[in-house]
Amino acid sequence: MSKNSTIKKFLPIVVAFVLIAITALVFINQTFNNYLASGGVKKNPDSTIFISRQSPFMVSLLVNPEKINLLPNFLPTKSDQKKVLQAVEQIRTKLLNKVKIDDPEALKDWLGDEITLAVTSLDLDHNRDNGVQTGYLLVVKNNNPSLAREFLRDYYAKQAVSTEAKLIFDTYQGVNLIYQKPKTADIPQVAAAVIANYTLFANDLLVLKDAINNAQAINLNLSHYQPYGRALETITQPKVSLAYLNLPATSAWITSQPLPENQPIEQNLIISLAVSENGLIAHSALSGVTGNENQPPALNHPPSALQYIPDDSIFATSGVNLQGLWALIKQGLPENSPLQQLITQSLKPLQSSLNLNFAEDVFPLVTGEYGLSLSIDKMTQELDWLFVNENLGQSLGENFDLIAQNRGLSVGKLPLENTTITAWTKLVTTAENNFAKLEAQVKGVHTQKDTYEIITNSVDTLSDLLAEPEKNLLNNEIFKETIADMPVENNGYFYLQWQEIEPYLIKEFPILKVAKLSFKPLFDNLKSLTITSEGTENGVTQATIFLDLLK
């Protein structure tokens, strides 16, 4: 059975519980009731006792979907309320019809405050010759085990009649199980059980039995997995959702590839999601990256390099000691690590446009503060780049001059906005009115301001920055409001305006188009994304992510 067919069979029972609730979150942008006023709840998922520590991926919703559905009533305007209610109701109706649940009240009567979905196995029988069958487990907390059992009996009875499948009642390790024995391969093989305050659904009987084994043997489950627990201890903020990713296994799951047979990579990521008046806040904890076990944040203020980043940048990243960061990435992340592959792949388009090798030509010289930005050229709609380097003794601009000369470019000094700049140019032949003429194409320019070097491919970008220095990202009110919700101590920021940069990102990384379709409600309402790192403590690297939503 293929991975896609397995997903199609198990998806309806999953989405009926999970997506209805999660979709509503992206519309929340004003005030919140009860426990959501503080961003969420402090508890962590309890259902991890059923999930294997080998699980590639898990996501938990830690609030009752019905309580989330009440949130539109607390929005300030009728139009906002109508927008949210219509969107949620359309999704609710569509998904409940797909899973053939006639009476949504039957869910409300017993549905608790936790819903967890996990990928339990990349291939259930570990035999790729017969296709990949991924294992999925859905764990729902129930407020009333009796009503949950009644729901299961009614649901499966209707499914058995409509699909002519035989209904099987069985026991395993003292637990009552219920599942279908289908007469055709097109009928979903969903197995279920009620264990105390938990209702479990699995796409295969083996998955359900493994979940029961995990709960009875603490050395098997994720709840008692030390790397998971160590990372979880660092996330103390309230949350409405929490996700766990075994990065190598998750990467293999997404790409339908087997895990490497060599030494396994133990890189685990936990992300929690909270709500605020302005958007969504995520806190992450990454473990398994070798290097300094304890590294406090380098800054207690926004990087000063941001004062030279244009305020209309659609992408900007800033920080300190880029050389040290790159050394950590290269040494701490193995070459087959999905994180290093992602970072390396992200650099390729920029390196190609500059004809540079960042690892050799740029990173070794950047030991102070730095900043990199992209902005849209209003005439050509192409992206202009700008790099800022705090010159602590080694001039990046002078090094670039030598590289430019070695590659056949002319290097010369020119006046611009009462400042002397250095330009790299290339003579090219153009034709106009049947006459050939020589034209100097500017490949890059740079100048020095105080202790900072500014390097860009656009004379216009540099001219605007020199003429109106106050128009920088550090003074941008929207950006200032964004980082106000983030920790003061930081290692810099990663910031992008999603609606503006989306077409360029999808062009360079087509897989993002798939991700957008999977999380369309979020991406359609996402205005900007900001990330800051808070250093490493006891081998766990922490970061905060702020998602600003369209108002």
Coordinates of C-alpha atoms in Angstrom, one line a residue:
M1 CA 0.0 0.0 0.0
S2 CA 1.4 3.4 -0.9
K3 CA 2.0 6.2 1.5
N4 CA -0.6 8.4 -0.4
S5 CA -3.4 5.8 -0.2
T6 CA -2.7 5.2 3.5
I7 CA -3.0 8.9 4.2
K8 CA -6.3 9.2 2.2
K9 CA -7.8 6.4 4.2
F10 CA -6.8 7.7 7.6
L11 CA -7.1 11.4 6.9
P12 CA -10.9 11.9 7.4
I13 CA -11.0 10.6 11.0
V14 CA -8.0 12.9 11.8
V15 CA -9.1 16.1 10.2
A16 CA -12.5 16.0 11.8
F17 CA -10.8 16.4 15.1
V18 CA -7.7 18.4 14.4
L19 CA -8.1 20.9 11.5
I20 CA -11.5 22.3 12.6
A21 CA -9.8 23.6 15.7
I22 CA -6.4 24.6 14.4
T23 CA -7.8 26.6 11.5
A24 CA -9.7 28.9 13.8
L25 CA -6.5 29.9 15.5
V26 CA -5.2 32.0 12.6
F27 CA -8.1 34.4 12.7
I28 CA -7.6 35.3 16.3
N29 CA -6.2 38.8 16.6
Q30 CA -7.9 40.8 19.3
T31 CA -9.0 39.7 22.8
F32 CA -9.4 36.3 24.3
N33 CA -11.6 34.6 26.9
N34 CA -10.7 32.6 30.0
Y35 CA -7.4 30.8 29.8
L36 CA -6.6 32.0 26.3
A37 CA -6.2 35.6 27.6
S38 CA -2.7 34.5 28.8
G39 CA -1.8 32.9 25.5
G40 CA -2.9 29.4 26.3
V41 CA -2.4 26.8 29.0
K42 CA 0.7 25.7 30.9
K43 CA 0.2 21.9 30.7
N44 CA 2.0 19.6 28.3
P45 CA 0.5 16.7 26.3
D46 CA -0.3 13.7 28.5
S47 CA -1.0 11.4 25.5
T48 CA 2.8 11.1 24.8
I49 CA 2.6 7.9 27.0
F50 CA 1.1 6.2 24.0
I51 CA 3.6 7.5 21.4
S52 CA 6.9 5.8 20.7
R53 CA 10.1 7.6 21.3
Q54 CA 11.0 6.6 17.7
S55 CA 8.0 8.6 16.4
P56 CA 9.1 11.0 13.6
F57 CA 6.4 13.6 14.3
M58 CA 3.7 14.6 16.8
V59 CA 1.4 17.6 17.1
S60 CA -1.0 18.3 20.0
L61 CA -3.8 20.7 20.4
L62 CA -4.1 21.5 24.1
V63 CA -7.4 23.3 24.2
N64 CA -10.9 22.1 23.5
P65 CA -12.0 22.8 19.9
E66 CA -15.4 24.0 21.1
K67 CA -13.8 26.7 23.3
I68 CA -11.8 27.9 20.3
N69 CA -15.0 28.1 18.3
L70 CA -16.4 30.5 20.8
L71 CA -13.6 33.0 20.2
P72 CA -15.3 34.9 17.3
N73 CA -17.9 36.2 19.9
F74 CA -15.1 38.2 21.5
L75 CA -13.9 39.9 18.4
P76 CA -14.7 43.7 18.4
T77 CA -16.6 44.0 15.1
K78 CA -19.5 42.2 13.6
S79 CA -17.6 41.8 10.3
D80 CA -14.7 40.1 12.0
Q81 CA -17.1 37.8 13.8
K82 CA -18.9 36.9 10.6
K83 CA -15.6 36.2 8.7
V84 CA -14.4 33.8 11.4
L85 CA -17.8 32.1 11.9
Q86 CA -18.3 31.5 8.2
A87 CA -14.7 30.1 7.7
V88 CA -14.9 27.8 10.7
E89 CA -18.4 26.6 9.9
Q90 CA -17.5 25.8 6.2
I91 CA -14.6 23.7 7.3
R92 CA -16.5 22.0 10.1
T93 CA -19.4 21.0 7.7
K94 CA -17.1 19.8 5.0
L95 CA -14.9 17.7 7.3
L96 CA -17.8 16.2 9.3
N97 CA -19.5 15.2 6.1
K98 CA -16.4 13.6 4.8
V99 CA -15.9 11.5 7.9
K100 CA -19.7 10.7 7.9
I101 CA -20.4 12.1 11.4
D102 CA -24.1 13.0 11.2
D103 CA -24.3 14.5 14.7
P104 CA -21.5 16.8 15.8
E105 CA -23.1 17.0 19.2
A106 CA -22.0 13.4 19.7
L107 CA -18.4 14.7 19.7
K108 CA -19.1 17.6 22.0
D109 CA -20.6 15.4 24.7
W110 CA -17.2 13.7 25.4
L111 CA -14.4 15.6 23.7
G112 CA -11.7 16.8 26.1
D113 CA -9.0 19.4 26.2
E114 CA -6.3 17.5 24.2
I115 CA -6.0 16.1 20.7
T116 CA -2.7 14.5 19.5
L117 CA -1.8 13.3 16.1
A118 CA 1.5 11.3 15.6
V119 CA 3.3 9.6 12.8
T120 CA 4.4 6.4 14.6
S121 CA 6.4 4.6 11.9
L122 CA 7.8 5.3 8.5
D123 CA 6.9 1.8 7.3
L124 CA 4.9 -0.5 9.4
D125 CA 6.3 -3.8 8.1
H126 CA 9.8 -2.3 7.3
N127 CA 9.6 -3.8 3.8
R128 CA 9.9 -1.2 1.1
D129 CA 9.4 -3.8 -1.6
N130 CA 5.7 -3.8 -1.0
G131 CA 5.4 0.0 -0.7
V132 CA 5.5 2.4 2.2
Q133 CA 2.7 2.2 4.8
T134 CA 3.1 4.9 7.3
G135 CA 1.7 4.4 10.8
Y136 CA -0.7 7.1 12.2
L137 CA -2.1 7.4 15.7
L138 CA -4.7 9.9 16.9
V139 CA -5.2 10.3 20.7
V140 CA -8.2 12.3 22.0
K141 CA -8.7 13.0 25.6
N142 CA -12.3 12.3 26.7
N143 CA -14.4 13.8 29.5
N144 CA -16.6 10.7 29.7
P145 CA -15.3 7.3 28.7
S146 CA -18.8 5.8 28.6
L147 CA -20.0 8.3 26.0
A148 CA -16.7 7.9 24.0
R149 CA -17.3 4.1 23.9
E150 CA -20.9 4.7 22.8
F151 CA -19.8 7.1 20.1
L152 CA -17.3 4.4 18.8
R153 CA -19.9 1.7 18.7
D154 CA -22.4 3.9 16.8
Y155 CA -19.8 5.2 14.4
Y156 CA -18.4 1.8 13.5
A157 CA -21.8 0.2 13.3
K158 CA -22.8 2.8 10.7
Q159 CA -19.5 2.3 8.8
A160 CA -19.9 -1.5 8.8
V161 CA -23.5 -1.2 7.3
S162 CA -22.5 1.4 4.7
T163 CA -19.3 -0.4 3.6
E164 CA -20.3 -4.0 4.2
A165 CA -17.3 -4.5 6.5
K166 CA -17.3 -6.9 9.4
L167 CA -17.1 -5.3 12.8
I168 CA -14.5 -6.9 15.1
F169 CA -14.4 -6.6 18.9
D170 CA -11.3 -7.9 20.5
T171 CA -9.0 -7.5 23.6
Y172 CA -5.3 -6.8 23.9
Q173 CA -3.4 -6.5 27.2
G174 CA -6.7 -6.1 29.0
V175 CA -7.9 -3.3 26.6
N176 CA -11.1 -3.6 24.5
L177 CA -10.4 -3.0 20.8
I178 CA -12.8 -2.3 18.0
Y179 CA -11.9 -2.3 14.3
Q180 CA -13.3 -3.2 10.9
K181 CA -12.4 -6.3 8.8
P182 CA -13.0 -4.9 5.3
K183 CA -14.0 -7.0 2.4
T184 CA -12.2 -4.6 -0.1
A185 CA -9.0 -2.6 0.1
D186 CA -10.9 0.7 -0.4
I187 CA -12.3 0.6 3.1
P188 CA -10.3 2.4 5.8
Q189 CA -8.9 0.1 8.4
V190 CA -9.2 2.3 11.4
A191 CA -8.8 0.6 14.8
A192 CA -9.9 2.3 18.0
A193 CA -10.0 1.8 21.8
V194 CA -11.0 3.8 24.9
I195 CA -8.4 3.6 27.7
A196 CA -9.5 5.5 30.8
N197 CA -9.7 9.2 29.7
Y198 CA -8.2 8.6 26.3
T199 CA -9.8 7.6 23.0
L200 CA -7.3 6.2 20.5
F201 CA -7.6 5.8 16.7
A202 CA -5.0 4.1 14.5
N203 CA -4.8 3.4 10.8
D204 CA -3.7 -0.2 11.5
L205 CA -4.3 -2.6 14.3
L206 CA -0.5 -3.0 14.8
V207 CA -0.3 0.8 15.5
L208 CA -3.0 0.6 18.2
K209 CA -1.3 -2.4 19.9
D210 CA 2.1 -0.7 19.9
A211 CA 0.4 2.4 21.5
I212 CA -0.9 0.2 24.3
N213 CA 2.6 -1.4 24.7
N214 CA 4.2 2.1 24.9
A215 CA 1.8 3.1 27.7
Q216 CA 2.7 0.0 29.8
A217 CA 6.5 0.3 29.3
I218 CA 8.0 3.7 30.1
N219 CA 11.3 2.9 28.3
L220 CA 9.3 2.8 25.0
N221 CA 7.2 6.0 25.1
L222 CA 8.0 9.6 24.3
S223 CA 6.9 10.9 27.6
H224 CA 9.9 9.3 29.3
Y225 CA 12.4 10.0 26.5
Q226 CA 15.2 12.1 28.0
P227 CA 16.0 14.4 25.0
Y228 CA 12.3 15.2 24.7
G229 CA 11.9 15.9 28.4
R230 CA 15.1 18.1 28.5
A231 CA 13.9 20.2 25.6
L232 CA 10.4 20.4 27.0
E233 CA 11.7 21.8 30.3
T234 CA 12.9 25.0 28.5
I235 CA 9.4 25.8 27.2
T236 CA 7.6 27.3 30.2
Q237 CA 5.3 29.8 28.4
P238 CA 1.5 29.2 28.0
K239 CA 0.6 27.5 24.7
V240 CA -2.4 26.2 22.8
S241 CA -0.5 23.6 20.7
L242 CA 2.8 21.7 20.8
A243 CA 4.7 19.9 18.1
Y244 CA 7.6 17.4 18.4
L245 CA 9.8 16.5 15.4
N246 CA 12.6 14.0 15.2
L247 CA 14.3 16.0 12.4
P248 CA 16.0 13.1 10.4
A249 CA 12.9 10.9 10.6
T250 CA 10.5 13.8 9.7
S251 CA 12.7 14.6 6.7
A252 CA 12.6 11.0 5.6
W253 CA 8.8 10.9 6.1
I254 CA 8.2 14.0 4.0
T255 CA 10.4 12.8 1.2
S256 CA 9.3 9.1 1.4
Q257 CA 12.9 8.1 1.9
P258 CA 14.3 5.5 4.4
L259 CA 16.3 6.6 7.4
P260 CA 20.1 6.5 6.8
E261 CA 21.6 3.2 7.8
N262 CA 24.7 4.7 9.3
Q263 CA 24.8 6.2 12.8
P264 CA 21.4 7.8 13.6
I265 CA 21.2 11.6 14.0
E266 CA 19.6 12.6 17.3
Q267 CA 18.2 16.0 16.4
N268 CA 14.9 16.8 18.0
L269 CA 12.8 20.0 17.8
I270 CA 9.9 21.0 20.0
I271 CA 7.7 24.0 19.0
S272 CA 4.9 25.4 21.1
L273 CA 2.3 27.8 19.8
A274 CA 0.6 30.6 21.9
V275 CA -1.8 33.4 21.0
S276 CA -1.3 37.2 21.6
E277 CA -3.3 40.3 20.7
N278 CA -1.2 40.8 17.6
G279 CA -0.7 37.3 16.3
L280 CA 0.8 33.9 17.2
I281 CA 3.9 33.3 19.2
A282 CA 5.9 30.1 18.9
H283 CA 8.7 29.0 21.2
S284 CA 11.2 26.3 20.0
A285 CA 13.8 24.1 21.6
L286 CA 16.3 22.3 19.4
S287 CA 18.5 19.5 20.9
G288 CA 21.1 17.2 19.4
V289 CA 23.4 20.0 17.9
T290 CA 26.9 19.5 19.0
G291 CA 29.0 22.5 20.1
N292 CA 29.0 24.7 23.1
E293 CA 26.5 23.3 25.6
N294 CA 25.9 26.7 27.2
Q295 CA 26.0 29.8 25.1
P296 CA 24.0 32.8 26.4
P297 CA 22.6 35.4 23.9
A298 CA 25.2 37.8 22.5
L299 CA 23.0 40.9 22.7
N300 CA 20.6 42.6 25.1
H301 CA 19.3 45.0 22.4
P302 CA 18.5 44.9 18.7
P303 CA 21.6 44.7 16.5
S304 CA 22.8 48.2 15.6
A305 CA 23.5 47.0 12.1
L306 CA 19.7 47.3 11.5
Q307 CA 20.1 51.1 11.3
Y308 CA 21.6 50.5 7.8
I309 CA 18.9 48.1 6.6
P310 CA 16.2 49.7 4.4
D311 CA 12.8 50.0 6.1
D312 CA 11.1 48.6 3.0
S313 CA 13.0 45.3 3.2
I314 CA 10.9 42.3 2.6
F315 CA 13.5 40.1 4.1
A316 CA 16.2 40.9 6.7
T317 CA 18.5 38.9 9.0
S318 CA 20.9 40.3 11.5
G319 CA 23.1 39.2 14.3
V320 CA 26.7 39.0 15.6
N321 CA 29.7 36.8 14.7
L322 CA 28.5 35.2 11.5
Q323 CA 31.8 33.3 11.3
G324 CA 31.1 31.6 14.7
L325 CA 27.5 30.8 13.6
W326 CA 28.6 29.2 10.4
A327 CA 31.3 27.2 12.2
L328 CA 28.5 25.9 14.6
I329 CA 26.4 24.9 11.6
K330 CA 29.2 23.1 9.8
Q331 CA 30.5 21.3 12.9
G332 CA 27.3 20.8 14.9
L333 CA 25.2 19.6 12.1
P334 CA 26.2 16.5 10.0
E335 CA 26.2 16.9 6.3
N336 CA 23.1 14.7 5.9
S337 CA 21.2 16.7 8.5
P338 CA 18.0 18.2 7.2
L339 CA 18.9 21.5 8.9
Q340 CA 22.3 21.9 7.3
Q341 CA 20.9 20.9 3.9
L342 CA 18.2 23.5 4.2
I343 CA 20.6 26.3 5.2
T344 CA 23.1 25.4 2.4
Q345 CA 20.3 25.2 -0.2
S346 CA 19.0 28.6 0.9
L347 CA 22.4 30.2 0.2
K348 CA 22.7 29.0 -3.3
P349 CA 20.5 31.6 -5.1
L350 CA 22.3 34.5 -3.4
Q351 CA 25.8 33.0 -4.0
S352 CA 25.0 32.4 -7.6
S353 CA 23.9 36.0 -8.1
L354 CA 27.0 37.3 -6.5
N355 CA 29.4 34.7 -8.0
L356 CA 30.8 34.3 -4.5
N357 CA 31.4 31.4 -2.1
F358 CA 30.0 32.7 1.2
A359 CA 31.9 30.1 3.3
E360 CA 35.2 31.2 1.8
D361 CA 34.7 34.8 0.7
V362 CA 32.4 36.3 3.4
F363 CA 31.9 34.4 6.6
P364 CA 35.5 34.3 7.8
L365 CA 35.7 38.1 7.8
V366 CA 32.4 38.8 9.6
T367 CA 33.1 38.6 13.4
G368 CA 31.1 41.6 14.6
E369 CA 27.5 42.6 13.9
Y370 CA 26.1 42.0 10.5
G371 CA 22.9 42.4 8.5
L372 CA 21.5 41.2 5.2
S373 CA 18.4 42.4 3.5
L374 CA 16.3 42.0 0.3
S375 CA 14.1 44.6 -1.2
I376 CA 12.1 44.9 -4.4
D377 CA 13.3 47.1 -7.2
K378 CA 10.2 49.2 -8.1
M379 CA 11.2 49.4 -11.8
T380 CA 12.3 45.8 -12.6
Q381 CA 10.5 44.0 -9.7
E382 CA 13.8 42.1 -9.2
L383 CA 15.3 41.7 -5.7
D384 CA 18.1 44.0 -4.6
W385 CA 20.4 42.8 -1.8
L386 CA 22.3 44.7 0.8
F387 CA 24.9 43.5 3.3
V388 CA 26.1 45.3 6.4
N389 CA 29.3 44.4 8.2
E390 CA 30.8 45.8 11.4
N391 CA 34.4 46.3 10.5
L392 CA 36.5 45.1 13.4
G393 CA 39.8 45.2 11.6
Q394 CA 39.3 43.0 8.5
S395 CA 37.6 45.0 5.7
L396 CA 35.0 43.0 3.8
G397 CA 34.8 45.7 1.1
E398 CA 38.5 45.6 0.3
N399 CA 38.4 41.8 0.1
F400 CA 35.5 42.1 -2.3
D401 CA 37.4 44.6 -4.4
L402 CA 40.2 42.1 -4.9
I403 CA 37.7 39.4 -5.8
A404 CA 36.0 41.7 -8.3
Q405 CA 39.3 42.6 -10.0
N406 CA 40.3 38.9 -10.2
R407 CA 37.0 38.2 -12.0
G408 CA 37.6 40.9 -14.6
L409 CA 35.5 43.8 -13.1
S410 CA 36.7 47.4 -12.9
V411 CA 36.9 48.9 -9.4
G412 CA 36.7 52.6 -9.0
K413 CA 35.6 55.3 -6.5
L414 CA 32.7 57.6 -7.2
P415 CA 30.8 60.4 -5.3
L416 CA 27.3 59.7 -4.1
E417 CA 25.2 61.7 -1.6
N418 CA 28.2 63.6 -0.3
T419 CA 30.0 60.2 0.3
T420 CA 32.6 58.4 -1.6
I421 CA 31.6 54.9 -2.7
T422 CA 33.4 52.1 -4.5
A423 CA 31.8 50.5 -7.5
W424 CA 32.4 47.3 -9.4
T425 CA 31.5 47.7 -13.1
K426 CA 31.6 45.6 -16.2
L427 CA 31.8 47.0 -19.7
V428 CA 29.2 45.5 -22.1
T429 CA 28.2 46.2 -25.7
T430 CA 24.7 47.3 -26.4
A431 CA 22.8 48.2 -29.6
E432 CA 20.6 51.3 -30.0
N433 CA 19.3 52.6 -33.4
N434 CA 21.6 50.2 -35.1
F435 CA 24.6 51.7 -33.4
A436 CA 26.8 49.8 -31.0
K437 CA 27.9 51.4 -27.8
L438 CA 29.7 50.5 -24.6
E439 CA 27.8 50.6 -21.4
A440 CA 29.1 50.1 -17.8
Q441 CA 27.0 47.7 -15.8
V442 CA 27.2 48.2 -12.1
K443 CA 27.6 44.8 -10.4
G444 CA 28.0 46.1 -6.8
V445 CA 28.9 49.1 -4.7
H446 CA 30.1 49.6 -1.1
T447 CA 30.9 52.4 1.3
Q448 CA 31.8 52.9 5.0
K449 CA 29.5 54.6 7.6
D450 CA 31.0 54.9 11.0
T451 CA 32.3 51.4 11.8
Y452 CA 30.0 49.7 9.4
E453 CA 30.5 48.7 5.8
I454 CA 27.5 48.7 3.5
I455 CA 27.7 46.5 0.4
T456 CA 24.9 46.2 -2.2
N457 CA 24.2 45.4 -5.8
S458 CA 22.0 48.5 -6.2
V459 CA 23.2 52.1 -6.5
D460 CA 19.6 53.3 -5.9
T461 CA 19.3 51.3 -2.7
L462 CA 22.5 52.8 -1.4
S463 CA 21.6 56.3 -2.6
D464 CA 18.2 56.1 -0.8
L465 CA 19.9 54.9 2.4
L466 CA 22.5 57.7 2.4
A467 CA 19.9 60.4 1.5
E468 CA 17.4 59.4 4.2
P469 CA 19.3 57.4 6.9
E470 CA 16.4 57.6 9.3
K471 CA 14.3 55.3 7.0
N472 CA 15.8 52.1 8.3
L473 CA 14.4 48.9 9.8
L474 CA 15.4 49.8 13.3
N475 CA 13.1 52.9 13.2
N476 CA 10.3 51.0 11.4
E477 CA 7.2 51.1 13.7
I478 CA 5.8 47.8 12.5
F479 CA 9.1 46.1 13.1
K480 CA 9.5 47.7 16.5
E481 CA 6.0 46.4 17.5
T482 CA 7.0 42.9 16.2
I483 CA 10.1 42.6 18.3
A484 CA 8.4 44.1 21.3
D485 CA 6.7 40.7 21.9
M486 CA 10.1 38.9 21.7
P487 CA 12.9 38.4 24.3
V488 CA 15.1 41.4 24.9
E489 CA 18.2 39.1 25.0
N490 CA 18.8 37.8 21.6
N491 CA 21.3 36.7 18.9
G492 CA 19.7 38.8 16.2
Y493 CA 16.6 38.5 14.1
F494 CA 15.3 36.7 11.0
Y495 CA 12.4 38.8 9.5
L496 CA 10.4 38.5 6.4
Q497 CA 7.2 40.1 4.9
W498 CA 5.4 36.9 3.7
Q499 CA 2.9 38.4 1.3
E500 CA 5.7 40.3 -0.6
I501 CA 8.4 37.6 -0.6
E502 CA 6.1 34.6 -1.2
P503 CA 6.4 34.7 -5.1
Y504 CA 10.2 34.8 -4.9
L505 CA 10.5 32.0 -2.3
I506 CA 8.1 29.7 -4.2
K507 CA 10.1 30.3 -7.4
E508 CA 13.4 29.3 -5.7
F509 CA 11.9 26.6 -3.4
P510 CA 8.9 24.9 -5.1
I511 CA 8.3 22.7 -2.1
L512 CA 7.0 25.8 -0.3
K513 CA 4.0 25.7 -2.6
V514 CA 3.1 22.3 -1.2
A515 CA 3.5 23.6 2.3
K516 CA 1.3 26.6 1.6
L517 CA -1.5 24.3 0.3
S518 CA -1.3 22.2 3.4
F519 CA -1.5 25.2 5.7
K520 CA -3.5 27.6 3.5
P521 CA -5.5 29.3 6.2
L522 CA -2.3 30.3 8.0
F523 CA -0.3 31.4 4.9
D524 CA -3.3 33.4 3.5
N525 CA -3.5 35.4 6.7
L526 CA 0.3 35.7 7.5
K527 CA 1.7 39.2 7.2
S528 CA 5.2 38.7 8.6
L529 CA 7.4 36.2 10.3
T530 CA 10.1 37.1 12.8
I531 CA 12.5 34.7 14.5
T532 CA 15.1 35.3 17.2
S533 CA 17.5 32.9 18.9
E534 CA 18.0 33.0 22.7
G535 CA 21.2 31.0 22.9
T536 CA 21.9 27.5 24.2
E537 CA 21.5 26.0 27.7
N538 CA 22.4 22.5 28.6
G539 CA 22.6 21.6 25.0
V540 CA 19.2 22.9 24.1
T541 CA 19.0 25.9 21.7
Q542 CA 16.0 28.1 22.2
A543 CA 14.2 30.5 19.8
T544 CA 11.1 32.6 19.6
I545 CA 9.0 33.0 16.5
F546 CA 6.4 35.7 16.0
L547 CA 3.7 35.4 13.3
D548 CA 2.0 38.7 12.6
L549 CA -1.4 38.2 11.1
L550 CA -3.3 40.3 8.6
K551 CA -5.8 42.6 10.4

